[in-house]
Each structure stands twice: as C-alpha cells, then as structure tokens.
PDB file of C-alpha atoms in Angstrom:
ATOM      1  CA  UNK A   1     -22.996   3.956  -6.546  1.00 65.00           C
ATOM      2  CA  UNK A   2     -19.766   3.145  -7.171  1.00 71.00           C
ATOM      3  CA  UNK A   3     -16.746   5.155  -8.425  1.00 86.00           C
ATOM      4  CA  UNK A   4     -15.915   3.787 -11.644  1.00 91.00           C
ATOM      5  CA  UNK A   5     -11.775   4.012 -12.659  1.00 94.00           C
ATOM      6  CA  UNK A   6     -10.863   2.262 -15.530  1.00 94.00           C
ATOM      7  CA  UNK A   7      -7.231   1.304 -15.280  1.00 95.00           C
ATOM      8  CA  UNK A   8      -4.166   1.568 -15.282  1.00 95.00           C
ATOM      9  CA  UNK A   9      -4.436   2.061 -11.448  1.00 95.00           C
ATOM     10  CA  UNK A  10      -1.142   3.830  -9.141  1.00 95.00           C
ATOM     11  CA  UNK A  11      -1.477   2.330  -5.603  1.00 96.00           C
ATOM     12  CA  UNK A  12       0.651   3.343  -2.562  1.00 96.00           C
ATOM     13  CA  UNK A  13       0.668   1.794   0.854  1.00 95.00           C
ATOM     14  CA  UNK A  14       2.497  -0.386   3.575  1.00 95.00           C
ATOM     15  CA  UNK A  15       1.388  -4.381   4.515  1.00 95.00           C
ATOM     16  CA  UNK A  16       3.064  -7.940   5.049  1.00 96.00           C
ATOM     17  CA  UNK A  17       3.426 -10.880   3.457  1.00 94.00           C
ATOM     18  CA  UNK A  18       3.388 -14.508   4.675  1.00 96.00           C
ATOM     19  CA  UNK A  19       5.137 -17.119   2.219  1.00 95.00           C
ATOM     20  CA  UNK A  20       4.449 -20.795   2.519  1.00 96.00           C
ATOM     21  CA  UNK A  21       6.012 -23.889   0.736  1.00 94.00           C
ATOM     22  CA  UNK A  22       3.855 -27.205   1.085  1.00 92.00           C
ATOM     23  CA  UNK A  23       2.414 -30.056  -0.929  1.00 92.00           C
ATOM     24  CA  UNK A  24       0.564 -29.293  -3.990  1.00 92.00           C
ATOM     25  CA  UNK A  25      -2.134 -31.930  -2.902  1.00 92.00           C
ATOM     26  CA  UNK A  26      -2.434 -29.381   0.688  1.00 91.00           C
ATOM     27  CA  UNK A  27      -2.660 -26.469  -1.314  1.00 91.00           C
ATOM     28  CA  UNK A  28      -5.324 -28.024  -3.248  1.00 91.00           C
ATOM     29  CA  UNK A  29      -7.615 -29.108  -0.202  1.00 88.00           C
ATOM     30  CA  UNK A  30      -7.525 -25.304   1.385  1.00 86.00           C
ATOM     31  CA  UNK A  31      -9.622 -24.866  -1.568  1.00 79.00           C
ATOM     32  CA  UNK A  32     -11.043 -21.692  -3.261  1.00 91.00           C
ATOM     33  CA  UNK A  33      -9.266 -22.580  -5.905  1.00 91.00           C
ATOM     34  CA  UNK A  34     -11.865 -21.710  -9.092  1.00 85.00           C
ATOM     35  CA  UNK A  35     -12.975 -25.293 -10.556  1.00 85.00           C
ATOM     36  CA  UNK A  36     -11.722 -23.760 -13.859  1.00 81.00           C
ATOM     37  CA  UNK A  37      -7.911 -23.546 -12.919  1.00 85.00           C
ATOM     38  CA  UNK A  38      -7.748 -26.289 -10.409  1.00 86.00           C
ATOM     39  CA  UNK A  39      -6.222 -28.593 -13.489  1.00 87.00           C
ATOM     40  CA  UNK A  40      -3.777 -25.962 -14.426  1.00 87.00           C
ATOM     41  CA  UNK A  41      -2.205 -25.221 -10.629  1.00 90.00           C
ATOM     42  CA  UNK A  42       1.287 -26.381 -10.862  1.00 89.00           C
ATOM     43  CA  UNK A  43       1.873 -25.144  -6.881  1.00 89.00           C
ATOM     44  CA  UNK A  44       5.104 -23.707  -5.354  1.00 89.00           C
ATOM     45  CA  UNK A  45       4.971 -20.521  -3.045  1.00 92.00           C
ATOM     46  CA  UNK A  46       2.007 -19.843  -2.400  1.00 94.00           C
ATOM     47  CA  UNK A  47       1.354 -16.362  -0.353  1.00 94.00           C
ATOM     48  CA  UNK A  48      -1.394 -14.486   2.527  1.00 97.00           C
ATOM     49  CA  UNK A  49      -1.049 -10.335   1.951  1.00 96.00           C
ATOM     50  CA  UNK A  50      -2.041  -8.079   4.207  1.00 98.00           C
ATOM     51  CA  UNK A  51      -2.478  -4.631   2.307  1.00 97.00           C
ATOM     52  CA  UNK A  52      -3.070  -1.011   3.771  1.00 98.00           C
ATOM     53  CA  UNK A  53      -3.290   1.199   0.524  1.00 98.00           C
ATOM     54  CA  UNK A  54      -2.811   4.366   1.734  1.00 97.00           C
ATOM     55  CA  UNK A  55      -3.190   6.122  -1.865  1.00 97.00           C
ATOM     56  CA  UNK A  56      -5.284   4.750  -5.041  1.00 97.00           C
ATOM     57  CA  UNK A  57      -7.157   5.691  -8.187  1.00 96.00           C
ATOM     58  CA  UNK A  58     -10.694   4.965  -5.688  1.00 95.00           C
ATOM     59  CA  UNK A  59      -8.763   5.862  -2.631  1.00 96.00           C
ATOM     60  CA  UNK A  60      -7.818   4.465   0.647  1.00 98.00           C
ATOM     61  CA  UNK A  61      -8.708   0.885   1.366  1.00 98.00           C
ATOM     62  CA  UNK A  62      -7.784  -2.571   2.959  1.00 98.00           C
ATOM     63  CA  UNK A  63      -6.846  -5.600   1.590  1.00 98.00           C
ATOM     64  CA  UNK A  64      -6.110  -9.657   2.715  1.00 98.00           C
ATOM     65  CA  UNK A  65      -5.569 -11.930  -0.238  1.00 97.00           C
ATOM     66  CA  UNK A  66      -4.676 -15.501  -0.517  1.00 97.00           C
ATOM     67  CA  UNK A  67      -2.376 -16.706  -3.892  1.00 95.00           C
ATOM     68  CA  UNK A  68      -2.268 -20.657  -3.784  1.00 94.00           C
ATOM     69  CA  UNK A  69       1.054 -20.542  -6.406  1.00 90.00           C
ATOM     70  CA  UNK A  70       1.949 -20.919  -9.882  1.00 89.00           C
ATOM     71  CA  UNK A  71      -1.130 -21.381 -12.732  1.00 87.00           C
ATOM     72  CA  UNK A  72      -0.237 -22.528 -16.257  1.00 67.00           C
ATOM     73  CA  UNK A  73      -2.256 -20.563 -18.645  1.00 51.00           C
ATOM     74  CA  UNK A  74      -0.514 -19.049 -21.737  1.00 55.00           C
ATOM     75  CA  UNK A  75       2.505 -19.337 -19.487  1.00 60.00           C
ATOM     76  CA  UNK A  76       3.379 -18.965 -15.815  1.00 64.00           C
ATOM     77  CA  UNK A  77       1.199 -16.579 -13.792  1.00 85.00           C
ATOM     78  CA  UNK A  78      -0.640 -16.570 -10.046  1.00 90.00           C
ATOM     79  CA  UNK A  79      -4.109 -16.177  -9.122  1.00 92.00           C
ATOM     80  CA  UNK A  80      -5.834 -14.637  -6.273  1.00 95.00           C
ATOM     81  CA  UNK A  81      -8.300 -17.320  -5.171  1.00 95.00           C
ATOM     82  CA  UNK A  82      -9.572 -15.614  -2.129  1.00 97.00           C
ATOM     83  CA  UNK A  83      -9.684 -11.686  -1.417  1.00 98.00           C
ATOM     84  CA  UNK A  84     -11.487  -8.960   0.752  1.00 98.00           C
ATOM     85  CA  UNK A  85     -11.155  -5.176   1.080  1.00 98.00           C
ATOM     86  CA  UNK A  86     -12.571  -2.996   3.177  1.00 98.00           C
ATOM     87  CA  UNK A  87     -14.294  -0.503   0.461  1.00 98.00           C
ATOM     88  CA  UNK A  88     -17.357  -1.056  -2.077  1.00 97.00           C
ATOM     89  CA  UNK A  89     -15.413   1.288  -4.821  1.00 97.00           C
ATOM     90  CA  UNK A  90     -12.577  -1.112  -4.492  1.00 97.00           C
ATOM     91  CA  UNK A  91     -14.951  -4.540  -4.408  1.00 98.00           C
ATOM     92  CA  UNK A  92     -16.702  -3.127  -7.483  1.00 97.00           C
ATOM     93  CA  UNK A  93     -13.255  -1.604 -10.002  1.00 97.00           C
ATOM     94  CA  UNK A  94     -11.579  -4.911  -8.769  1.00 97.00           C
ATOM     95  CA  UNK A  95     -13.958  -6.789 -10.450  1.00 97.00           C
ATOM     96  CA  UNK A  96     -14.921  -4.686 -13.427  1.00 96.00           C
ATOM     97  CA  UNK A  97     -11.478  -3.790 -13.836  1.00 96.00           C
ATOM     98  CA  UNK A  98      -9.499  -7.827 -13.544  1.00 96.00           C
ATOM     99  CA  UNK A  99     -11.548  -9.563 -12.736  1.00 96.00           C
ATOM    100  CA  UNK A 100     -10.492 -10.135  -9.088  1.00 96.00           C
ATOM    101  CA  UNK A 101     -13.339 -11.311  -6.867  1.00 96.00           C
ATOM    102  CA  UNK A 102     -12.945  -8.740  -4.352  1.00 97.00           C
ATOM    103  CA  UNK A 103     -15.654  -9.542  -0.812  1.00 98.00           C
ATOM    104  CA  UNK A 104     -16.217  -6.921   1.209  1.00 98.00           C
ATOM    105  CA  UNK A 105     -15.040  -6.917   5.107  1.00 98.00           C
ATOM    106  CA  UNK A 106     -14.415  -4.885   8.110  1.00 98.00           C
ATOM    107  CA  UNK A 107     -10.551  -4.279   8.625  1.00 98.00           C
ATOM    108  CA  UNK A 108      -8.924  -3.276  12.434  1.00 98.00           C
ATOM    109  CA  UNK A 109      -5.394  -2.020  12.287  1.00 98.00           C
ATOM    110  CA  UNK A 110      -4.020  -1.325  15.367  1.00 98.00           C
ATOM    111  CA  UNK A 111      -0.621  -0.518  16.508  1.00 97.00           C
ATOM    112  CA  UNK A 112       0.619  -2.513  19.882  1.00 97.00           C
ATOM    113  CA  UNK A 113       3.746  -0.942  20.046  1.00 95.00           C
ATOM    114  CA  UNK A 114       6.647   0.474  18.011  1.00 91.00           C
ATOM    115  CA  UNK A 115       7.286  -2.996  16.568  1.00 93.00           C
ATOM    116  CA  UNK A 116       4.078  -4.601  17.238  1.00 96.00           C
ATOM    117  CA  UNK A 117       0.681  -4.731  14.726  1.00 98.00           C
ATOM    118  CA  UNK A 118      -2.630  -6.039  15.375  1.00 98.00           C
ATOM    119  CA  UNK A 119      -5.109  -6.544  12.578  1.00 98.00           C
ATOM    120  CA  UNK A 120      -8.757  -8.702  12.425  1.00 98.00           C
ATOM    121  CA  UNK A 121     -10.806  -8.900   9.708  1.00 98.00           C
ATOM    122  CA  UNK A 122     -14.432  -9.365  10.236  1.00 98.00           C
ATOM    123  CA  UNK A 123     -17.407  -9.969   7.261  1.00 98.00           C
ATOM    124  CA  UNK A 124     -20.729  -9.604   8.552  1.00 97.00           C
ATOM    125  CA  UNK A 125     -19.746  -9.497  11.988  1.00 96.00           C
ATOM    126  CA  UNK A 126     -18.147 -12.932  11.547  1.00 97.00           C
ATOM    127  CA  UNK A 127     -14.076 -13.205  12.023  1.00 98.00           C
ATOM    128  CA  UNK A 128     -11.812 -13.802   9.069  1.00 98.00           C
ATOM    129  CA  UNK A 129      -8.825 -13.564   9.987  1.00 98.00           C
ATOM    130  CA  UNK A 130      -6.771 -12.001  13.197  1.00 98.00           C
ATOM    131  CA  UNK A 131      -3.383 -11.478  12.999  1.00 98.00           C
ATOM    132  CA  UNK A 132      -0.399 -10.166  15.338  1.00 98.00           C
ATOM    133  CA  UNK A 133       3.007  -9.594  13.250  1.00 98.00           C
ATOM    134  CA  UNK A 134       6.208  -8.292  14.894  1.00 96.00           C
ATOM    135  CA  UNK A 135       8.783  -6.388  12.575  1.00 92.00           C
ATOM    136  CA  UNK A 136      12.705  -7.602  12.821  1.00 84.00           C
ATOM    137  CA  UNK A 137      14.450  -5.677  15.679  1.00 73.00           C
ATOM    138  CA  UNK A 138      17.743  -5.628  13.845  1.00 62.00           C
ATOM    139  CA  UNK A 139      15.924  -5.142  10.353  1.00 63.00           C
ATOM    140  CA  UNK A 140      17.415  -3.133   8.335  1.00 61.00           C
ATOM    141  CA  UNK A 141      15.109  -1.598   5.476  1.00 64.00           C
ATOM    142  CA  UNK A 142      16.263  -3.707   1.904  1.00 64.00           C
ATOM    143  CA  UNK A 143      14.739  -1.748  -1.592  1.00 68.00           C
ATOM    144  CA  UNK A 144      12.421  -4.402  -3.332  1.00 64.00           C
ATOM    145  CA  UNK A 145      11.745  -4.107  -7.076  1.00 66.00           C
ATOM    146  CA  UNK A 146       8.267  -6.054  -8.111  1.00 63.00           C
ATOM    147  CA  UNK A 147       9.298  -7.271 -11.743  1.00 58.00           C
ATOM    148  CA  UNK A 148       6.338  -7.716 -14.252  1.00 64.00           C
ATOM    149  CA  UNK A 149       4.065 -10.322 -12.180  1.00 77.00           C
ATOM    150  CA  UNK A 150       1.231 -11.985 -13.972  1.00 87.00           C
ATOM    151  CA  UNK A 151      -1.799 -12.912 -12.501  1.00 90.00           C
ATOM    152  CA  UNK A 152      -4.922 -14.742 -14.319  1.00 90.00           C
ATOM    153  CA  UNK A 153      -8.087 -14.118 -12.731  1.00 92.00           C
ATOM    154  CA  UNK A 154     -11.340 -15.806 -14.163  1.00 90.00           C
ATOM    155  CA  UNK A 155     -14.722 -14.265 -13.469  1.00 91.00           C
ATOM    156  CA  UNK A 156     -18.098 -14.050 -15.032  1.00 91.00           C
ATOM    157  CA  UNK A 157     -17.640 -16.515 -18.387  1.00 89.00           C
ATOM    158  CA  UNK A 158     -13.652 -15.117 -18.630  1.00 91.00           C
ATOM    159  CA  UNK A 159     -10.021 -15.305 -18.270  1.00 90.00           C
ATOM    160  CA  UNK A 160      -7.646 -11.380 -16.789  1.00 93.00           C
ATOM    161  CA  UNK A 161      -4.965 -11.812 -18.141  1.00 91.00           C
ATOM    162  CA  UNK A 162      -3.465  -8.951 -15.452  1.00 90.00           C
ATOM    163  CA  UNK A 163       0.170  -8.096 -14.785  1.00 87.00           C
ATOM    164  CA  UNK A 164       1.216  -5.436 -12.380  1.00 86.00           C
ATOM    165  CA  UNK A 165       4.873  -3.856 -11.455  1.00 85.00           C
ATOM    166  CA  UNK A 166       6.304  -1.806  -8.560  1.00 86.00           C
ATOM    167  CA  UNK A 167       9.386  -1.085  -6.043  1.00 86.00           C
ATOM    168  CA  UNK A 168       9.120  -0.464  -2.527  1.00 87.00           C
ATOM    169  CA  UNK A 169      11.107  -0.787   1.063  1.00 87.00           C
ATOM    170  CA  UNK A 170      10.843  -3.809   2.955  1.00 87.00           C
ATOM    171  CA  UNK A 171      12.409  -5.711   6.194  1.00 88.00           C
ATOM    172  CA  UNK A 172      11.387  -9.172   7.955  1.00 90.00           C
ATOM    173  CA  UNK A 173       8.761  -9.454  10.307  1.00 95.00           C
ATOM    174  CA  UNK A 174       7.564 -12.284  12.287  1.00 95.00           C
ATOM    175  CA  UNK A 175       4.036 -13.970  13.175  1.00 97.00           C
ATOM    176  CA  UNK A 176       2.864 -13.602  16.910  1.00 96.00           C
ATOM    177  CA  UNK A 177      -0.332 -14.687  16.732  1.00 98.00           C
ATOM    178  CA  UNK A 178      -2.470 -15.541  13.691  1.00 98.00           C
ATOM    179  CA  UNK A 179      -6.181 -17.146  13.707  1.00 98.00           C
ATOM    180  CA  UNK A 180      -8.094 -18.166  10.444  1.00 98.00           C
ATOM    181  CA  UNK A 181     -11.934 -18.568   9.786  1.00 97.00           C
ATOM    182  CA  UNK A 182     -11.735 -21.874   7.196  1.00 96.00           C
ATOM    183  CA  UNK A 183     -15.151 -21.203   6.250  1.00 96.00           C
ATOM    184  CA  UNK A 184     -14.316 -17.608   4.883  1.00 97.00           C
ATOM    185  CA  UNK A 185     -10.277 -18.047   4.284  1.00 97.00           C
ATOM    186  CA  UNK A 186      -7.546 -20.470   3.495  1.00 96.00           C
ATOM    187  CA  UNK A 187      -6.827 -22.664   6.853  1.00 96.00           C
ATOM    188  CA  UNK A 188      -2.739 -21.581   7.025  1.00 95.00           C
ATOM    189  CA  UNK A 189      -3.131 -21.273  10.655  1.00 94.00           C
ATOM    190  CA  UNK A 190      -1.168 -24.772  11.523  1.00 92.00           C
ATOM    191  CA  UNK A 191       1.275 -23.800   8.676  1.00 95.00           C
ATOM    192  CA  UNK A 192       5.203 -23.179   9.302  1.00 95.00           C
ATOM    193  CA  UNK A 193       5.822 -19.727   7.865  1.00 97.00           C
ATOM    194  CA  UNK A 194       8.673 -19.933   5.137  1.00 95.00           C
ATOM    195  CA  UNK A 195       9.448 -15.995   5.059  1.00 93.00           C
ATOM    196  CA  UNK A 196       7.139 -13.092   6.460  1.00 95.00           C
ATOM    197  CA  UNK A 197       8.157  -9.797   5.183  1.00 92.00           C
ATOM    198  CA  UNK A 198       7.139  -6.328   6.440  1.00 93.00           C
ATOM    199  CA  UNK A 199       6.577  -3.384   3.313  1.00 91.00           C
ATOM    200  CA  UNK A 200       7.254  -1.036   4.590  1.00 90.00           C
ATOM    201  CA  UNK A 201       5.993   1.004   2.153  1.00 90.00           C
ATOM    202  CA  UNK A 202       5.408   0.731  -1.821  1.00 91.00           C
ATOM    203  CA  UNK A 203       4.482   2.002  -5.084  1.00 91.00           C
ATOM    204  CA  UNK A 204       3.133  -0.003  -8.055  1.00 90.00           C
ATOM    205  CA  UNK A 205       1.121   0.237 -11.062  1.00 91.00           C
ATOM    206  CA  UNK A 206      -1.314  -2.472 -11.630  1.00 91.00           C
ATOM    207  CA  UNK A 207      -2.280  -1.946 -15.328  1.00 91.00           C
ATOM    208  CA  UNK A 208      -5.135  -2.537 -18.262  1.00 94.00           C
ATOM    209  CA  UNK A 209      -5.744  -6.235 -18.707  1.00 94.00           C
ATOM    210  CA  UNK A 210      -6.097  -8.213 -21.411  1.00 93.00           C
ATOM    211  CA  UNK A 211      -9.340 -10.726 -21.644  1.00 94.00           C
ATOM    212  CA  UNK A 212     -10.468 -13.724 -23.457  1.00 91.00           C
ATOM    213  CA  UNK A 213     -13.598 -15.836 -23.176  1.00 91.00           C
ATOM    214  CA  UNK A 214     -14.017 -18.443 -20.906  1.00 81.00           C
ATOM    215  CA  UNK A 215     -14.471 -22.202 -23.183  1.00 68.00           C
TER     216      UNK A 215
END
C-alpha cells in the first residue's frame, strides 16, 4: 500500500530540461493532450523534464514529463499531458494529491563521464525514452528562482488547479543523443532544441491545490 502525504510537498533534486518552440497545430498532433483542454491550448514553449528527486515528502524517485505549453483556464497555466516516475508512492500522491497522471517506469541514470549523462526509461520492459545530455564546458552555475507556476491538471471528473514555487542552480547542457517511443511519449526526437538547461540542483514547494468539478 501506498504512503499517503497530503500536501504541501518539499522536493529536492537535480535534472534537465529541453525547451521547444513549434507550431501550435505540431504540438497538437504529438497528442496526449486530454480531449478536455485540447480547445483551451493556446501553445508557446512547450517543455520534456528529466527529474532525479533526491529528497521528498514519499522519498526518492524519478521523473520524465512532457508540458505541451500555455492552457487558458481561469487564466494562464501549463499542464502535464504525459508523465512517469519510477515509484508507486509517487504514481499514487501524484494523483490523489493534483491530479497529475503519474505511469509508472523503470529509470537508468548513469554517469559517462564528468560532463556526460546517460538515462533510458523503460515501462514494462518496453523503451520510453533514452537520452544522452552533455553539460556546458564553460558553464558557469546561474541561481534560478521558479516564480509561482500554475499548472491545471484534469483527472477523474475534475479540474487541479496546482501552482508550485522554488529556486535552484542551473547551467546549459546540450543533447547528444535522444530516442523517443511515440507510442508511450511525445515524438520530439526530430525536434530542434530551443534551450536545454542542466539543474543542477533545486528546492521547491509544490503546494495544496485547489479543485472544481469537471462540466
């Protein structure tokens, strides 16, 4: 069973993101996009994390999530249309908690080198998503702040109204190798990276949503 804890949640950890700008009408077709905010996706950015929470309120886990952009809901806010992590406490509080339909997956981190990071995914035995990322050699480490960011999430018959804020250290990074599974994740694998950035490490609070009924 489970290990039930209610929010707010304090997570700690290192990861990268990947930041894409294309067509709306693109974004649209990579699909996962829930049928009930597909007429309320405006586009812009829209974002692949790779997350190794090193601390949390149902401990250490691992994270790949997919944000397609900008929702319009009771204002602006983001939405994580396709996610997996690598623990059944964090599958299960991620969706009690906001609603965020958490899968759960096999994660491989592996260090190539000093500079170097190799990570696969794997559900069921069947890949995900492999990745090689290569930090900056002349990065220097730049202090992030994570303002309030919104996210609506709807699951089971309702809207998360979720919003989450943090700081941490990151530098750039860049993409040696990267191969998607479109069955089981977003197809970015043809995609031109905008920005991929290396956290280096962070802290943020993800806190105690607010929910309304779905219709």
């Amino acid at each position: 069973m489970a290990n039930l804890k209610p929010p707010p949640w304090e997570l700690k950890g290192s990861g990268y993101i990947i930041l894409y700008k294309i067509p709306k009408a693109l974004t649209l077709k990579l699909g996962f996009i829930p049928q009930s905010l597909k007429g309320r996706f405006k586009g812009g950015v829209l974002s692949v994390i790779v997350v190794d929470y090193k601390q949390t309120d149902a401990g250490p886990y691992r994270e790949l999530l997919y944000i397609p952009g900008v929702f319009y809901k009771e204002g602006a806010r983001r939405s994580i249309s396709k996610i997996y992590v690598s623990t059944t406490d964090s599958l299960i509080n991620g969706r009690k908690n906001w609603g965020i339909p958490k899968e759960l997956a096999d994660f491989k981190f592996e260090k190539l080198n000093s500079r170097s990071e190799y990570i696969m995914v794997r559900k069921e035995g069947k890949p995900v998503a492999e990745f090689i990322f290569m930090e900056g050699r002349f990065c220097f480490p730049l202090k992030i702040r994570f303002l309030p960011f919104n996210l609506i999430q709807v699951y089971e018959n309702k809207y998360y109204y979720n919003t989450f804020r943090g700081e941490g250290v990151a530098g750039s990074a860049k993409i040696r190798h990267i191969d998607i599974n479109s069955s089981m994740f977003p197809q970015v694998s043809s995609l031109k990276p905008r920005m991929v950035i290396k956290i280096k490490s962070f802290s943020m609070i993800f806190q105690t949503p607010k929910t309304k009924n779905l219709g």
